[in-house]
mmCIF file of C-alpha atoms in Angstrom:
data_model
loop_
_atom_site.group_PDB
_atom_site.id
_atom_site.type_symbol
_atom_site.label_atom_id
_atom_site.label_comp_id
_atom_site.label_asym_id
_atom_site.label_seq_id
_atom_site.Cartn_x
_atom_site.Cartn_y
_atom_site.Cartn_z
ATOM 1 C CA MET A 1 68.434 60.892 85.980
ATOM 2 C CA LYS A 2 70.417 58.912 83.420
ATOM 3 C CA ARG A 3 74.203 58.848 83.539
ATOM 4 C CA GLY A 4 74.555 60.877 80.340
ATOM 5 C CA GLY A 5 72.317 63.640 81.671
ATOM 6 C CA LEU A 6 74.270 63.791 84.927
ATOM 7 C CA TRP A 7 77.555 64.283 83.082
ATOM 8 C CA LEU A 8 75.956 67.024 80.982
ATOM 9 C CA VAL A 9 74.832 68.881 84.116
ATOM 10 C CA VAL A 10 78.330 68.598 85.626
ATOM 11 C CA PHE A 11 79.906 69.940 82.429
ATOM 12 C CA VAL A 12 77.505 72.910 82.240
ATOM 13 C CA LEU A 13 78.136 73.801 85.905
ATOM 14 C CA THR A 14 81.916 73.592 85.424
ATOM 15 C CA LEU A 15 81.730 75.804 82.359
ATOM 16 C CA GLY A 16 79.594 78.329 84.250
ATOM 17 C CA LEU A 17 82.064 78.369 87.134
ATOM 18 C CA PHE A 18 84.916 79.004 84.700
ATOM 19 C CA PHE A 19 83.122 81.953 83.089
ATOM 20 C CA GLY A 20 82.215 83.378 86.503
ATOM 21 C CA VAL A 21 85.796 83.274 87.767
ATOM 22 C CA ALA A 22 87.039 84.833 84.515
ATOM 23 C CA ALA A 23 84.478 87.648 84.771
ATOM 24 C CA LEU A 24 85.404 88.321 88.413
ATOM 25 C CA TYR A 25 89.102 88.379 87.510
ATOM 26 C CA ARG A 26 88.496 90.858 84.670
ATOM 27 C CA LEU A 27 86.487 93.063 87.041
ATOM 28 C CA ARG A 28 89.269 93.070 89.643
ATOM 29 C CA ILE A 29 91.892 93.781 86.978
ATOM 30 C CA SER A 30 89.875 96.713 85.577
ATOM 31 C CA ARG A 31 89.572 98.247 89.049
ATOM 32 C CA GLY A 32 93.233 97.548 89.767
ATOM 33 C CA ASP A 33 92.888 96.831 93.487
ATOM 34 C CA VAL A 34 94.738 93.544 93.024
ATOM 35 C CA PHE A 35 97.927 95.552 92.436
ATOM 36 C CA PRO A 36 100.077 97.188 95.155
ATOM 37 C CA GLU A 37 99.470 100.722 96.310
ATOM 38 C CA TYR A 38 100.803 103.511 94.058
ATOM 39 C CA SER A 39 100.917 101.281 91.014
ATOM 40 C CA SER A 40 100.035 102.877 87.671
ATOM 41 C CA LEU A 41 97.792 99.848 87.012
ATOM 42 C CA ARG A 42 95.562 100.698 89.974
ATOM 43 C CA ALA A 43 92.467 102.824 89.331
ATOM 44 C CA ASP A 44 91.264 103.339 92.911
ATOM 45 C CA PRO A 45 92.377 106.314 95.089
ATOM 46 C CA LEU A 46 95.631 104.572 96.091
ATOM 47 C CA GLY A 47 96.919 104.114 92.532
ATOM 48 C CA LEU A 48 98.634 106.214 89.848
ATOM 49 C CA ARG A 49 96.348 105.287 86.955
ATOM 50 C CA ALA A 50 95.056 108.846 86.533
ATOM 51 C CA LEU A 51 98.573 110.258 86.205
ATOM 52 C CA HIS A 52 99.509 107.531 83.727
ATOM 53 C CA ASP A 53 96.396 108.033 81.587
ATOM 54 C CA ALA A 54 96.835 111.807 81.665
ATOM 55 C CA ALA A 55 100.383 111.379 80.350
ATOM 56 C CA LEU A 56 99.005 109.293 77.483
ATOM 57 C CA LEU A 57 96.875 112.267 76.410
ATOM 58 C CA LEU A 58 99.887 114.535 76.056
ATOM 59 C CA PRO A 59 100.974 114.930 72.420
ATOM 60 C CA GLU A 60 104.169 113.264 71.217
ATOM 61 C CA ARG A 61 104.863 111.486 74.504
ATOM 62 C CA ASP A 62 105.997 107.904 74.894
ATOM 63 C CA VAL A 63 104.483 106.516 78.106
ATOM 64 C CA VAL A 64 105.558 103.049 79.280
ATOM 65 C CA ARG A 65 105.204 100.864 82.349
ATOM 66 C CA TRP A 66 108.526 99.275 83.277
ATOM 67 C CA MET A 67 108.116 95.773 84.709
ATOM 68 C CA ARG A 68 111.635 94.469 84.202
ATOM 69 C CA PRO A 69 114.813 94.876 86.281
ATOM 70 C CA ILE A 70 115.638 98.558 86.678
ATOM 71 C CA GLU A 71 119.274 98.034 85.658
ATOM 72 C CA ARG A 72 117.991 97.162 82.162
ATOM 73 C CA LEU A 73 116.117 100.453 81.828
ATOM 74 C CA GLN A 74 117.516 102.894 79.258
ATOM 75 C CA ALA A 75 116.292 106.483 79.542
ATOM 76 C CA GLY A 76 118.470 109.281 78.247
ATOM 77 C CA PRO A 77 117.937 113.049 78.037
ATOM 78 C CA GLY A 78 114.305 114.062 77.803
ATOM 79 C CA SER A 79 113.074 111.143 79.896
ATOM 80 C CA LEU A 80 111.088 111.173 83.137
ATOM 81 C CA VAL A 81 111.271 108.162 85.466
ATOM 82 C CA PHE A 82 108.736 107.713 88.298
ATOM 83 C CA VAL A 83 109.567 105.419 91.240
ATOM 84 C CA VAL A 84 106.628 105.835 93.611
ATOM 85 C CA GLY A 85 105.509 104.016 96.754
ATOM 86 C CA LEU A 86 108.845 103.096 98.346
ATOM 87 C CA GLN A 87 108.695 101.902 101.936
ATOM 88 C CA GLU A 88 111.518 102.680 104.321
ATOM 89 C CA ASN A 89 111.616 99.468 106.365
ATOM 90 C CA SER A 90 110.239 97.006 103.841
ATOM 91 C CA GLU A 91 112.341 94.149 102.500
ATOM 92 C CA ALA A 92 110.832 94.736 99.065
ATOM 93 C CA GLY A 93 111.894 97.837 97.192
ATOM 94 C CA LEU A 94 115.163 99.020 95.726
ATOM 95 C CA ASN A 95 118.420 97.157 96.225
ATOM 96 C CA GLU A 96 121.920 98.445 95.606
ATOM 97 C CA GLU A 97 121.794 97.610 91.883
ATOM 98 C CA ASP A 98 118.511 99.527 91.527
ATOM 99 C CA TRP A 99 119.927 102.651 93.211
ATOM 100 C CA THR A 100 122.980 102.412 90.973
ATOM 101 C CA ALA A 101 120.730 102.195 87.901
ATOM 102 C CA LEU A 102 118.646 105.215 88.975
ATOM 103 C CA ASP A 103 121.808 107.222 89.589
ATOM 104 C CA ARG A 104 123.065 106.238 86.129
ATOM 105 C CA LEU A 105 119.780 107.365 84.542
ATOM 106 C CA ALA A 106 120.022 110.766 86.227
ATOM 107 C CA ILE A 107 123.641 111.234 85.199
ATOM 108 C CA GLU A 108 122.779 110.369 81.591
ATOM 109 C CA GLY A 109 120.143 113.122 81.487
ATOM 110 C CA ALA A 110 116.862 111.721 82.807
ATOM 111 C CA ARG A 111 114.716 113.308 85.503
ATOM 112 C CA VAL A 112 114.264 110.743 88.280
ATOM 113 C CA VAL A 113 111.340 111.206 90.696
ATOM 114 C CA VAL A 114 111.420 109.012 93.812
ATOM 115 C CA ALA A 115 108.510 109.137 96.284
ATOM 116 C CA TRP A 116 108.109 107.230 99.539
ATOM 117 C CA HIS A 117 104.994 105.700 101.047
ATOM 118 C CA ALA A 118 103.582 107.801 103.878
ATOM 119 C CA GLU A 119 104.612 106.560 107.332
ATOM 120 C CA ALA A 120 103.540 107.673 110.782
ATOM 121 C CA ALA A 121 106.030 108.416 113.550
ATOM 122 C CA GLN A 122 106.959 105.759 116.113
ATOM 123 C CA PRO A 123 107.664 106.288 119.863
ATOM 124 C CA ASN A 124 111.462 105.869 119.599
ATOM 125 C CA ASP A 125 111.942 108.012 116.504
ATOM 126 C CA ASN A 126 113.139 111.138 118.321
ATOM 127 C CA ARG A 127 116.058 109.324 119.984
ATOM 128 C CA ARG A 128 116.881 107.609 116.704
ATOM 129 C CA MET A 129 116.995 110.965 114.909
ATOM 130 C CA LEU A 130 119.422 112.317 117.525
ATOM 131 C CA GLU A 131 121.714 109.364 116.862
ATOM 132 C CA ILE A 132 121.525 109.863 113.106
ATOM 133 C CA ARG A 133 122.257 113.590 113.324
ATOM 134 C CA ALA A 134 125.234 112.912 115.596
ATOM 135 C CA ASP A 135 126.677 110.355 113.185
ATOM 136 C CA PRO A 136 129.241 111.904 110.789
ATOM 137 C CA TRP A 137 128.625 112.113 107.074
ATOM 138 C CA LEU A 138 130.685 109.983 104.721
ATOM 139 C CA LEU A 139 132.234 111.500 101.650
ATOM 140 C CA PRO A 140 131.038 110.062 98.301
ATOM 141 C CA ASP A 141 134.337 108.238 97.734
ATOM 142 C CA GLU A 142 134.432 106.614 101.189
ATOM 143 C CA LYS A 143 133.615 102.920 101.536
ATOM 144 C CA THR A 144 130.570 101.517 103.276
ATOM 145 C CA THR A 145 130.646 99.332 106.339
ATOM 146 C CA GLY A 146 130.273 96.192 104.223
ATOM 147 C CA GLU A 147 133.659 96.787 102.550
ATOM 148 C CA LYS A 148 136.756 95.911 104.528
ATOM 149 C CA SER A 149 139.655 98.323 104.416
ATOM 150 C CA ALA A 150 143.305 97.451 104.878
ATOM 151 C CA LYS A 151 144.323 96.980 108.519
ATOM 152 C CA PRO A 152 146.825 99.625 109.774
ATOM 153 C CA ASP A 153 149.891 98.579 111.694
ATOM 154 C CA ALA A 154 150.410 99.193 115.432
ATOM 155 C CA SER A 155 152.154 102.557 114.956
ATOM 156 C CA GLN A 156 149.332 103.893 112.788
ATOM 157 C CA LYS A 157 146.649 102.772 115.256
ATOM 158 C CA SER A 158 147.977 104.909 118.080
ATOM 159 C CA SER A 159 148.412 107.998 115.926
ATOM 160 C CA LYS A 160 145.005 107.821 114.191
ATOM 161 C CA ALA A 161 142.819 106.522 117.022
ATOM 162 C CA SER A 162 141.648 110.007 117.980
ATOM 163 C CA ALA A 163 141.126 111.122 114.377
ATOM 164 C CA GLU A 164 138.882 108.227 113.289
ATOM 165 C CA PRO A 165 135.139 109.012 113.314
ATOM 166 C CA PRO A 166 132.821 106.819 115.351
ATOM 167 C CA ALA A 167 131.361 103.729 113.710
ATOM 168 C CA ARG A 168 128.299 104.301 111.562
ATOM 169 C CA SER A 169 124.919 103.246 112.845
ATOM 170 C CA PRO A 170 123.435 100.218 111.055
ATOM 171 C CA HIS A 171 120.104 101.952 110.388
ATOM 172 C CA LEU A 172 121.404 104.629 108.013
ATOM 173 C CA ALA A 173 120.298 104.623 104.381
ATOM 174 C CA THR A 174 123.725 104.132 102.858
ATOM 175 C CA GLN A 175 122.561 104.380 99.264
ATOM 176 C CA HIS A 176 120.857 107.748 99.848
ATOM 177 C CA GLU A 177 123.874 109.134 101.631
ATOM 178 C CA ARG A 178 126.651 107.945 99.356
ATOM 179 C CA ARG A 179 124.991 108.509 95.991
ATOM 180 C CA TRP A 180 122.671 111.462 96.424
ATOM 181 C CA GLY A 181 123.762 113.036 99.694
ATOM 182 C CA PHE A 182 120.692 112.860 101.918
ATOM 183 C CA ARG A 183 119.393 110.765 104.773
ATOM 184 C CA LEU A 184 115.815 109.686 105.326
ATOM 185 C CA GLY A 185 114.459 110.417 108.791
ATOM 186 C CA ARG A 186 111.174 109.924 110.592
ATOM 187 C CA ARG A 187 109.703 111.655 113.609
ATOM 188 C CA GLU A 188 106.533 113.489 114.592
ATOM 189 C CA LEU A 189 106.511 116.704 112.581
ATOM 190 C CA VAL A 190 104.899 119.448 114.666
ATOM 191 C CA GLN A 191 102.522 121.840 112.889
ATOM 192 C CA HIS A 192 101.663 125.296 114.043
ATOM 193 C CA ASN A 193 98.130 126.606 114.327
ATOM 194 C CA GLY A 194 96.603 127.282 110.942
ATOM 195 C CA GLU A 195 99.615 125.931 109.070
ATOM 196 C CA ALA A 196 99.088 123.464 106.227
ATOM 197 C CA ASP A 197 100.718 120.077 106.051
ATOM 198 C CA ALA A 198 103.458 121.147 103.644
ATOM 199 C CA VAL A 199 104.568 124.776 103.059
ATOM 200 C CA LYS A 200 106.471 125.931 99.993
ATOM 201 C CA GLY A 201 110.172 126.545 100.520
ATOM 202 C CA GLY A 202 112.112 129.550 99.356
ATOM 203 C CA GLN A 203 113.695 127.667 96.425
ATOM 204 C CA ALA A 204 110.443 126.353 94.911
ATOM 205 C CA HIS A 205 109.019 127.636 91.655
ATOM 206 C CA ALA A 206 107.130 130.886 91.943
ATOM 207 C CA THR A 207 103.997 129.434 90.306
ATOM 208 C CA TRP A 208 103.751 126.537 92.736
ATOM 209 C CA PRO A 209 101.010 126.600 95.382
ATOM 210 C CA ALA A 210 102.028 127.998 98.738
ATOM 211 C CA LYS A 211 100.612 124.972 100.566
ATOM 212 C CA LEU A 212 100.102 121.292 99.875
ATOM 213 C CA THR A 213 97.275 119.898 101.973
ATOM 214 C CA SER A 214 96.713 116.265 102.974
ATOM 215 C CA TRP A 215 100.413 115.683 103.606
ATOM 216 C CA ARG A 216 100.299 112.963 106.257
ATOM 217 C CA SER A 217 103.759 111.421 106.191
ATOM 218 C CA ASP A 218 106.201 111.859 109.087
ATOM 219 C CA LEU A 219 109.149 111.049 106.835
ATOM 220 C CA PHE A 220 111.555 113.856 105.986
ATOM 221 C CA PHE A 221 114.972 114.397 104.414
ATOM 222 C CA MET A 222 118.266 115.488 105.905
ATOM 223 C CA PRO A 223 120.296 116.821 102.962
ATOM 224 C CA ARG A 224 124.048 117.132 103.156
ATOM 225 C CA SER A 225 125.292 120.695 102.860
ATOM 226 C CA GLY A 226 127.138 121.485 99.678
ATOM 227 C CA ASP A 227 125.415 118.847 97.516
ATOM 228 C CA GLY A 228 123.083 121.328 95.818
ATOM 229 C CA TRP A 229 119.762 120.174 97.224
ATOM 230 C CA ARG A 230 116.927 122.716 96.872
ATOM 231 C CA VAL A 231 114.158 122.466 99.437
ATOM 232 C CA LEU A 232 110.823 122.776 97.640
ATOM 233 C CA TYR A 233 108.420 122.052 100.505
ATOM 234 C CA ARG A 234 108.741 121.690 104.244
ATOM 235 C CA ARG A 235 106.543 120.169 106.881
ATOM 236 C CA GLY A 236 107.186 121.884 110.146
ATOM 237 C CA THR A 237 110.899 122.625 109.919
ATOM 238 C CA GLU A 238 111.965 119.542 107.946
ATOM 239 C CA PRO A 239 112.274 119.194 104.145
ATOM 240 C CA VAL A 240 109.708 116.828 102.655
ATOM 241 C CA MET A 241 110.237 117.595 98.971
ATOM 242 C CA MET A 242 113.482 118.649 97.297
ATOM 243 C CA ASP A 243 115.489 118.287 94.117
ATOM 244 C CA CYS A 244 119.013 118.701 92.808
ATOM 245 C CA ALA A 245 120.961 118.434 89.586
ATOM 246 C CA ARG A 246 122.747 115.148 88.970
ATOM 247 C CA GLY A 247 125.034 114.893 85.946
ATOM 248 C CA LYS A 248 123.037 115.847 82.841
ATOM 249 C CA GLY A 249 119.729 115.215 84.609
ATOM 250 C CA SER A 250 118.117 115.806 87.979
ATOM 251 C CA VAL A 251 116.679 113.983 91.000
ATOM 252 C CA THR A 252 113.446 114.879 92.816
ATOM 253 C CA VAL A 253 112.488 113.166 96.070
ATOM 254 C CA LEU A 254 109.156 113.298 97.926
ATOM 255 C CA ALA A 255 108.519 111.996 101.437
ATOM 256 C CA ASP A 256 104.850 111.320 100.578
ATOM 257 C CA SER A 257 103.437 109.795 97.391
ATOM 258 C CA PHE A 258 99.939 111.226 97.900
ATOM 259 C CA VAL A 259 100.475 114.247 95.633
ATOM 260 C CA LEU A 260 100.876 111.831 92.684
ATOM 261 C CA SER A 261 97.955 109.526 93.543
ATOM 262 C CA ASN A 262 94.567 109.247 91.844
ATOM 263 C CA GLU A 263 92.805 110.825 94.837
ATOM 264 C CA ALA A 264 95.064 113.867 94.810
ATOM 265 C CA VAL A 265 94.715 114.303 91.046
ATOM 266 C CA GLN A 266 90.931 114.294 91.385
ATOM 267 C CA ARG A 267 90.378 116.289 94.592
ATOM 268 C CA GLU A 268 93.494 118.298 95.462
ATOM 269 C CA ARG A 269 95.446 118.421 92.219
ATOM 270 C CA ALA A 270 98.674 120.459 92.410
ATOM 271 C CA THR A 271 98.753 121.236 88.700
ATOM 272 C CA PRO A 272 101.859 123.511 88.712
ATOM 273 C CA VAL A 273 103.866 120.886 90.612
ATOM 274 C CA LEU A 274 102.841 118.102 88.229
ATOM 275 C CA ALA A 275 103.468 120.300 85.188
ATOM 276 C CA ALA A 276 106.964 121.138 86.442
ATOM 277 C CA LEU A 277 107.712 117.441 87.008
ATOM 278 C CA PHE A 278 106.576 116.471 83.519
ATOM 279 C CA GLY A 279 108.189 119.468 81.849
ATOM 280 C CA ASP A 280 109.052 118.764 78.221
ATOM 281 C CA SER A 281 109.866 115.087 78.774
ATOM 282 C CA LYS A 282 109.302 113.021 75.658
ATOM 283 C CA ARG A 283 109.502 109.627 77.359
ATOM 284 C CA ILE A 284 107.687 108.957 80.650
ATOM 285 C CA VAL A 285 108.427 105.732 82.512
ATOM 286 C CA PHE A 286 106.401 104.389 85.450
ATOM 287 C CA VAL A 287 108.560 101.810 87.223
ATOM 288 C CA GLU A 288 106.550 98.903 88.664
ATOM 289 C CA THR A 289 109.374 96.488 89.504
ATOM 290 C CA HIS A 290 109.990 97.771 93.043
ATOM 291 C CA LEU A 291 106.296 97.112 93.832
ATOM 292 C CA GLY A 292 106.686 93.439 92.953
ATOM 293 C CA ILE A 293 105.046 93.681 89.510
ATOM 294 C CA GLU A 294 107.297 91.973 86.983
ATOM 295 C CA VAL A 295 106.531 90.789 83.497
ATOM 296 C CA GLU A 296 106.365 87.022 83.087
ATOM 297 C CA SER A 297 107.527 84.839 80.232
ATOM 298 C CA GLY A 298 106.050 81.642 78.867
ATOM 299 C CA VAL A 299 103.468 80.183 76.527
ATOM 300 C CA ALA A 300 100.502 81.599 78.482
ATOM 301 C CA VAL A 301 101.943 85.132 78.366
ATOM 302 C CA LEU A 302 102.472 84.922 74.598
ATOM 303 C CA ALA A 303 98.946 83.571 74.150
ATOM 304 C CA ARG A 304 97.452 86.525 76.034
ATOM 305 C CA ARG A 305 99.681 88.982 74.160
ATOM 306 C CA TYR A 306 98.555 87.738 70.738
ATOM 307 C CA GLY A 307 94.880 87.346 71.641
ATOM 308 C CA LEU A 308 94.690 83.546 71.719
ATOM 309 C CA GLY A 309 92.384 83.429 74.723
ATOM 310 C CA GLY A 310 89.422 82.449 72.505
ATOM 311 C CA ALA A 311 91.379 79.593 70.965
ATOM 312 C CA ALA A 312 92.263 78.315 74.430
ATOM 313 C CA LEU A 313 88.593 78.468 75.441
ATOM 314 C CA ILE A 314 87.544 76.516 72.334
ATOM 315 C CA ALA A 315 90.210 73.907 73.078
ATOM 316 C CA LEU A 316 88.863 73.623 76.626
ATOM 317 C CA VAL A 317 85.311 73.118 75.333
ATOM 318 C CA LEU A 318 86.467 70.454 72.880
ATOM 319 C CA ALA A 319 88.351 68.678 75.639
ATOM 320 C CA GLY A 320 85.205 68.682 77.780
ATOM 321 C CA LEU A 321 83.147 67.259 74.911
ATOM 322 C CA TRP A 322 85.725 64.536 74.340
ATOM 323 C CA ILE A 323 85.659 63.583 78.030
ATOM 324 C CA TRP A 324 81.866 63.534 77.922
ATOM 325 C CA ARG A 325 81.875 61.371 74.776
ATOM 326 C CA SER A 326 84.368 58.950 76.347
ATOM 327 C CA ALA A 327 82.324 58.672 79.517
ATOM 328 C CA THR A 328 78.989 57.919 77.845
ATOM 329 C CA PRO A 329 77.834 57.390 74.206
ATOM 330 C CA LEU A 330 75.708 60.058 72.596
ATOM 331 C CA THR A 331 73.283 57.497 71.053
ATOM 332 C CA PRO A 332 70.645 55.888 73.309
ATOM 333 C CA ILE A 333 71.382 52.366 74.550
ATOM 334 C CA LEU A 334 68.632 49.804 73.912
ATOM 335 C CA GLU A 335 67.567 47.709 76.857
ATOM 336 C CA GLU A 336 68.396 44.028 76.410
ATOM 337 C CA ASP A 337 66.044 41.151 77.226
ATOM 338 C CA GLU A 338 67.412 39.230 80.155
ATOM 339 C CA GLU A 339 66.285 35.910 78.569
ATOM 340 C CA VAL A 340 68.324 36.367 75.391
ATOM 341 C CA ARG A 341 71.326 34.038 75.372
ATOM 342 C CA ILE A 342 73.934 33.852 72.648
ATOM 343 C CA THR A 343 75.174 30.282 71.954
ATOM 344 C CA VAL A 344 77.918 29.401 69.484
ATOM 345 C CA ALA A 345 78.407 25.787 68.246
ATOM 346 C CA PRO A 346 81.978 24.437 68.034
ATOM 347 C CA THR A 347 81.602 23.833 64.264
ATOM 348 C CA ALA A 348 79.995 27.212 63.521
ATOM 349 C CA GLY A 349 83.173 28.613 62.016
ATOM 350 C CA LEU A 350 83.687 25.642 59.690
ATOM 351 C CA GLU A 351 80.066 25.705 58.595
ATOM 352 C CA ALA A 352 80.245 29.397 57.789
ATOM 353 C CA LEU A 353 83.448 28.876 55.789
ATOM 354 C CA LEU A 354 81.914 26.003 53.782
ATOM 355 C CA ARG A 355 78.735 27.987 53.068
ATOM 356 C CA ARG A 356 80.753 30.858 51.608
ATOM 357 C CA ALA A 357 83.285 28.752 49.597
ATOM 358 C CA VAL A 358 81.387 25.609 48.372
ATOM 359 C CA ALA A 359 78.013 25.404 46.638
ATOM 360 C CA PRO A 360 75.542 22.902 48.150
ATOM 361 C CA GLU A 361 75.435 20.697 44.997
ATOM 362 C CA LYS A 362 79.249 20.419 44.997
ATOM 363 C CA LEU A 363 79.722 19.758 48.687
ATOM 364 C CA PHE A 364 79.826 15.947 48.419
ATOM 365 C CA SER A 365 82.239 15.860 45.468
ATOM 366 C CA SER A 366 84.522 18.377 47.197
ATOM 367 C CA CYS A 367 84.623 16.235 50.323
ATOM 368 C CA VAL A 368 85.461 13.098 48.283
ATOM 369 C CA ASP A 369 88.277 14.941 46.486
ATOM 370 C CA ALA A 370 89.707 16.052 49.838
ATOM 371 C CA TRP A 371 89.441 12.499 51.199
ATOM 372 C CA ARG A 372 91.142 10.640 48.294
ATOM 373 C CA PRO A 373 94.833 11.562 49.149
ATOM 374 C CA SER A 374 94.502 10.048 52.607
ATOM 375 C CA ALA A 375 92.338 6.984 51.665
ATOM 376 C CA THR A 376 93.717 3.455 51.518
ATOM 377 C CA ALA A 377 94.021 1.532 48.220
ATOM 378 C CA GLY A 378 91.206 -0.855 49.206
ATOM 379 C CA ASP A 379 88.828 2.021 49.982
ATOM 380 C CA GLN A 380 89.630 3.666 46.700
ATOM 381 C CA ARG A 381 88.950 0.364 44.761
ATOM 382 C CA ARG A 382 85.650 -0.133 46.567
ATOM 383 C CA LEU A 383 84.660 3.476 45.875
ATOM 384 C CA VAL A 384 85.506 3.157 42.154
ATOM 385 C CA GLY A 385 83.646 -0.114 41.774
ATOM 386 C CA ALA A 386 80.606 1.073 43.646
ATOM 387 C CA PRO A 387 77.718 2.654 41.751
ATOM 388 C CA PRO A 388 77.447 6.443 42.183
ATOM 389 C CA PRO A 389 74.966 7.873 44.693
ATOM 390 C CA GLU A 390 71.494 8.328 43.408
ATOM 391 C CA ASN A 391 71.317 12.016 44.367
ATOM 392 C CA GLU A 392 74.661 13.815 44.742
ATOM 393 C CA THR A 393 72.916 17.138 45.243
ATOM 394 C CA ASP A 394 71.772 15.856 48.652
ATOM 395 C CA PRO A 395 75.059 15.737 50.634
ATOM 396 C CA VAL A 396 73.524 13.760 53.511
ATOM 397 C CA ALA A 397 72.065 10.981 51.286
ATOM 398 C CA ALA A 398 75.244 10.755 49.195
ATOM 399 C CA TYR A 399 77.342 10.550 52.362
ATOM 400 C CA ASN A 400 75.238 7.706 53.785
ATOM 401 C CA THR A 401 75.407 5.733 50.479
ATOM 402 C CA THR A 402 79.179 6.107 50.222
ATOM 403 C CA THR A 403 79.655 5.126 53.865
ATOM 404 C CA ARG A 404 77.735 1.847 53.298
ATOM 405 C CA THR A 405 79.849 1.129 50.219
ATOM 406 C CA LEU A 406 83.165 1.666 51.969
ATOM 407 C CA SER A 407 82.247 -0.156 55.144
ATOM 408 C CA PRO A 408 83.875 -3.593 55.345
ATOM 409 C CA LYS A 409 80.684 -4.828 57.030
ATOM 410 C CA ARG A 410 77.612 -4.454 54.912
ATOM 411 C CA ILE A 411 75.117 -2.142 56.467
ATOM 412 C CA PRO A 412 71.519 -2.972 55.466
#
């Protein structure tokens, strides 16, 4: 195979590989399984795509996916904010600024729905729950362990030593406790014979189903008394879904995100619960930031946003053609005879210049005119006295005649 044909095959294979990878990427994106669990971009059973698309069908609703820092989110009265798929012991999730932003949204009038990822109980959870229940509650205006208070003097230490509560355990969810007045616990939730996973509480809406099946999370809430939490569903004896008023809005927390997932919407849809969550909200926000999905900035993002993918592909094709053209010419190369040799005489340039500038019949006279300024007086006298050449149109014959005339020795 010739070199040009080989480069063409390589280019076609590279282009095919590019199209194959692009097609595979589009397929994965359409299915959504490249995104984290409980993302509204995910269309498989572990995503929230069905809930998002159903909200788009509601009339006069503004549905958005939030992929920027939560503290930049603005959602006033009539807004619904979903934060789904939180994990208790994961480093990723909500930090202190995020909890502050969610609390601000609720106070300003939004309905904030926070749901945790289902977690199974661990062997040491029962002892851990006993420690958490024995630990005293902090009032909302008390400082956390990370803030240092002023040191009392020696007289105050002795008088207040017995009144100070024991130190807080490091595993407590400080943000839950200080801002919204509940703790998140985990232990094996015992079910009685014939009892569903989650049973409706006495403060739930009358139209809600009495049982929510497929509740598999061992997480539960420990609300602080007097903070206005209403228990909507229990698993065993522990609250797993509850809500309360917060400023002009409200907060709803779920210990399992399954009820909002695509699988639940298709197979075990709790329509009254979902309808009560949506209510008459005009703006519905699905937060994706805590799942690690953040919007990017740059030239490539702008190109995708304004549909310049085709232009980029054309530029790539042109670049490939240019590389191909630089590597090998498009016209066929003629095979050279090995015996052909190119020789150039030393006087070839002068001969070519004389042929273009001086006519053959004027070559001798032009040479004589160029010679006269440098000739001696004797040569010029001999040349004037000598008879002219017989044929000046023949430069060689005229040159030989003039040479014999100028030579001091007569040449026969």
